[in-house]
Short mmCIF file of C-alpha atoms in Angstrom, two decimals:
data_model
loop_
_atom_site.label_atom_id
_atom_site.label_comp_id
_atom_site.label_asym_id
_atom_site.label_seq_id
_atom_site.Cartn_x
_atom_site.Cartn_y
_atom_site.Cartn_z
CA UNK A 1 103.67 87.55 157.79
CA UNK A 2 106.24 86.85 160.51
CA UNK A 3 109.01 89.37 161.10
CA UNK A 4 112.43 87.91 160.30
CA UNK A 5 115.20 89.21 162.56
CA UNK A 6 118.89 88.60 162.98
CA UNK A 7 119.31 88.70 166.75
CA UNK A 8 122.63 88.94 168.59
CA UNK A 9 124.25 90.15 171.82
CA UNK A 10 127.45 91.90 172.86
CA UNK A 11 127.29 94.57 170.18
CA UNK A 12 126.49 97.55 172.39
CA UNK A 13 128.82 97.47 175.40
CA UNK A 14 131.92 95.52 176.38
CA UNK A 15 130.85 92.77 178.76
CA UNK A 16 133.87 90.52 179.20
CA UNK A 17 137.22 90.18 177.34
CA UNK A 18 136.87 88.09 174.19
CA UNK A 19 139.28 87.02 171.47
CA UNK A 20 138.63 85.91 167.93
CA UNK A 21 139.94 82.68 166.43
CA UNK A 22 142.94 84.61 165.12
CA UNK A 23 143.75 85.97 168.58
CA UNK A 24 142.50 89.47 167.84
CA UNK A 25 140.53 91.39 170.46
CA UNK A 26 136.77 91.25 170.00
CA UNK A 27 134.96 94.46 170.93
CA UNK A 28 131.39 95.67 170.72
CA UNK A 29 132.43 97.98 167.87
CA UNK A 30 134.05 95.13 165.91
CA UNK A 31 130.99 92.96 166.47
CA UNK A 32 128.73 95.70 165.11
CA UNK A 33 130.82 95.87 161.94
CA UNK A 34 130.57 92.10 161.48
CA UNK A 35 126.82 92.22 162.18
CA UNK A 36 126.31 94.93 159.56
CA UNK A 37 128.50 93.05 157.04
CA UNK A 38 126.46 89.87 157.56
CA UNK A 39 123.21 91.77 157.08
CA UNK A 40 124.47 93.38 153.88
CA UNK A 41 125.56 89.97 152.57
CA UNK A 42 122.06 88.63 153.18
CA UNK A 43 120.58 91.67 151.47
CA UNK A 44 122.83 91.11 148.45
CA UNK A 45 121.81 87.45 148.37
CA UNK A 46 118.13 88.34 148.30
CA UNK A 47 117.35 86.96 151.78
CA UNK A 48 117.38 90.11 153.91
CA UNK A 49 116.00 90.23 157.45
CA UNK A 50 113.14 92.59 158.21
CA UNK A 51 114.96 94.13 161.16
CA UNK A 52 118.08 94.06 163.33
CA UNK A 53 117.61 92.45 166.76
CA UNK A 54 119.65 93.62 169.75
CA UNK A 55 119.50 91.46 172.87
CA UNK A 56 120.65 94.38 175.03
CA UNK A 57 121.27 92.67 178.34
CA UNK A 58 124.84 93.12 179.47
CA UNK A 59 126.30 93.70 182.90
CA UNK A 60 126.96 97.35 182.12
CA UNK A 61 124.55 100.21 181.68
CA UNK A 62 124.79 102.26 178.49
CA UNK A 63 124.66 106.03 178.53
CA UNK A 64 121.97 107.55 176.28
CA UNK A 65 124.64 108.90 173.92
CA UNK A 66 126.12 105.40 173.51
CA UNK A 67 122.71 103.84 173.02
CA UNK A 68 121.66 106.42 170.42
CA UNK A 69 124.93 106.03 168.49
CA UNK A 70 124.44 102.26 168.23
CA UNK A 71 120.97 102.72 166.77
CA UNK A 72 122.33 105.28 164.31
CA UNK A 73 125.11 102.92 163.22
CA UNK A 74 122.76 100.03 162.53
CA UNK A 75 120.17 102.19 160.78
CA UNK A 76 122.78 103.90 158.61
CA UNK A 77 124.65 100.66 157.93
CA UNK A 78 121.71 98.45 157.00
CA UNK A 79 118.71 100.68 156.29
CA UNK A 80 116.65 98.40 158.54
CA UNK A 81 114.60 99.11 161.65
CA UNK A 82 115.97 98.04 165.03
CA UNK A 83 114.22 95.80 167.57
CA UNK A 84 115.44 95.69 171.17
CA UNK A 85 114.67 92.04 171.87
CA UNK A 86 115.88 91.06 175.36
CA UNK A 87 116.57 94.18 177.38
CA UNK A 88 117.27 94.16 181.07
CA UNK A 89 119.53 96.11 183.44
CA UNK A 90 120.50 94.03 186.46
CA UNK A 91 122.22 95.49 189.53
CA UNK A 92 124.64 92.64 190.28
CA UNK A 93 127.81 94.58 189.52
CA UNK A 94 126.67 97.61 191.48
CA UNK A 95 125.60 95.44 194.40
CA UNK A 96 129.00 93.72 194.45
CA UNK A 97 130.73 97.04 195.16
CA UNK A 98 129.01 97.23 198.55
CA UNK A 99 128.46 100.98 198.07
CA UNK A 100 124.66 100.92 197.79
CA UNK A 101 121.82 99.50 199.82
CA UNK A 102 118.82 97.79 198.22
CA UNK A 103 116.68 100.95 198.17
CA UNK A 104 119.42 102.89 196.38
CA UNK A 105 119.94 100.10 193.86
CA UNK A 106 116.20 99.90 193.17
CA UNK A 107 115.99 103.66 192.58
CA UNK A 108 119.05 103.67 190.30
CA UNK A 109 117.71 100.76 188.30
CA UNK A 110 114.28 102.35 187.83
CA UNK A 111 115.84 105.60 186.66
CA UNK A 112 118.20 103.87 184.22
CA UNK A 113 115.54 101.56 182.77
CA UNK A 114 113.26 104.53 182.10
CA UNK A 115 116.12 106.48 180.50
CA UNK A 116 116.94 103.50 178.29
CA UNK A 117 113.33 102.92 177.31
CA UNK A 118 112.85 106.63 176.57
CA UNK A 119 115.92 106.74 174.34
CA UNK A 120 114.73 103.71 172.37
CA UNK A 121 111.20 105.12 172.14
CA UNK A 122 112.52 108.41 170.79
CA UNK A 123 114.87 107.00 168.12
CA UNK A 124 113.28 106.90 164.65
CA UNK A 125 114.94 103.57 163.77
CA UNK A 126 113.58 101.59 166.74
CA UNK A 127 110.34 99.79 165.89
CA UNK A 128 109.92 97.36 168.81
CA UNK A 129 111.09 96.85 172.38
CA UNK A 130 110.93 93.65 174.46
CA UNK A 131 111.96 93.18 178.08
CA UNK A 132 113.78 90.09 179.32
CA UNK A 133 111.78 88.65 182.27
CA UNK A 134 110.48 92.06 183.33
CA UNK A 135 107.72 90.51 185.43
CA UNK A 136 110.17 88.35 187.36
CA UNK A 137 112.75 91.08 187.88
CA UNK A 138 110.31 93.88 188.77
CA UNK A 139 108.61 91.96 191.58
CA UNK A 140 110.08 91.12 194.97
CA UNK A 141 108.64 87.86 196.31
CA UNK A 142 108.17 87.00 199.99
CA UNK A 143 107.41 83.87 202.02
CA UNK A 144 108.08 81.30 199.34
CA UNK A 145 106.04 83.22 196.74
CA UNK A 146 102.95 83.57 198.91
CA UNK A 147 103.12 87.37 198.77
CA UNK A 148 104.95 90.00 196.77
CA UNK A 149 105.56 93.68 196.24
CA UNK A 150 106.51 95.59 193.12
CA UNK A 151 109.93 97.19 192.83
CA UNK A 152 110.24 100.88 191.87
CA UNK A 153 111.07 99.93 188.26
CA UNK A 154 107.59 98.41 187.89
CA UNK A 155 105.81 101.62 188.77
CA UNK A 156 108.23 103.78 186.78
CA UNK A 157 107.79 101.78 183.57
CA UNK A 158 104.05 101.53 184.06
CA UNK A 159 103.86 105.31 184.43
CA UNK A 160 105.67 105.78 181.10
CA UNK A 161 103.63 103.24 179.15
CA UNK A 162 100.21 103.83 180.65
CA UNK A 163 100.28 107.54 181.44
CA UNK A 164 103.02 109.66 179.88
CA UNK A 165 103.08 107.98 176.44
CA UNK A 166 99.32 107.91 175.93
CA UNK A 167 97.16 110.55 174.32
CA UNK A 168 93.94 111.42 176.14
CA UNK A 169 92.06 114.46 174.89
CA UNK A 170 88.62 115.99 175.03
CA UNK A 171 88.02 118.10 171.90
CA UNK A 172 85.24 120.02 170.20
CA UNK A 173 84.99 120.11 166.41
CA UNK A 174 84.74 123.34 164.43
CA UNK A 175 81.80 124.17 162.13
CA UNK A 176 83.17 121.81 159.48
CA UNK A 177 83.49 118.93 161.94
CA UNK A 178 87.29 119.13 162.15
CA UNK A 179 89.71 118.84 165.04
CA UNK A 180 93.49 118.96 165.15
CA UNK A 181 95.74 117.41 167.78
CA UNK A 182 99.27 116.13 168.27
CA UNK A 183 99.42 112.61 169.66
CA UNK A 184 101.52 109.50 170.02
CA UNK A 185 101.54 106.86 167.29
CA UNK A 186 99.30 103.87 167.94
CA UNK A 187 95.71 102.71 168.17
CA UNK A 188 93.01 105.20 169.18
CA UNK A 189 89.41 105.02 170.31
CA UNK A 190 87.22 108.07 169.70
CA UNK A 191 83.87 108.62 171.43
CA UNK A 192 81.15 111.26 171.19
CA UNK A 193 78.08 111.80 173.38
CA UNK A 194 74.83 110.44 171.93
CA UNK A 195 71.95 111.00 174.31
CA UNK A 196 72.40 108.92 177.45
CA UNK A 197 75.21 106.86 175.86
CA UNK A 198 78.18 107.35 173.51
CA UNK A 199 78.98 106.46 169.94
CA UNK A 200 82.49 105.64 168.81
CA UNK A 201 84.97 104.05 166.49
CA UNK A 202 88.71 103.40 166.32
CA UNK A 203 91.60 104.47 164.13
CA UNK A 204 95.38 104.19 163.98
CA UNK A 205 98.13 106.76 163.66
CA UNK A 206 101.34 105.35 162.18
CA UNK A 207 104.47 106.77 160.62
CA UNK A 208 102.81 106.16 157.27
CA UNK A 209 99.78 108.30 158.15
CA UNK A 210 99.85 111.46 156.03
CA UNK A 211 97.35 114.18 155.27
CA UNK A 212 93.96 114.51 156.91
CA UNK A 213 92.28 111.54 158.55
CA UNK A 214 88.53 111.15 158.01
CA UNK A 215 86.56 109.48 160.82
CA UNK A 216 82.87 108.72 160.34
CA UNK A 217 80.53 108.39 163.32
#
């Protein structure tokens, strides 16, 4: 039941000048074309991957329009879902300019990471998202690791995942025991009062969920 991915890097933004064996210039766009061609060849051979994996950690920061276009290209070119497998946005290049202090760099990074995560979350082709060493990069350690503090990106991402992208509702059924709501996809717990305690169950909303959902308590 494992998910089989082809996973590669350097297909979203130009990172450093590269040349092919024939001396031709290698670009992110040319790499995407090769990636799609390889995937189609595997599909034709009967050994297709389940998804396209994008490592997504380069020195540059993609604009949402660039990011969205890459997802479109892979989805249209292969018909497969996309997994962001190793995302991170470091600040080394910005820091090297000497134009920003640490507080400014932290704020810029948090804003960009949330924009990137939001764009991926909103694209219909993206099925999974993995950070590259988020715990290590989102924490600032002190005194030889004896104490630490979280960077702004920690709190910003936590706010998205634990607050903004979660559905919490208190509803009352109609006479037929029905409720209607609009919520995020995922796993749900439903509870109802029952004397001094509560009674509950769980259910899942997925892209395959259609029609009415019956929940018995």
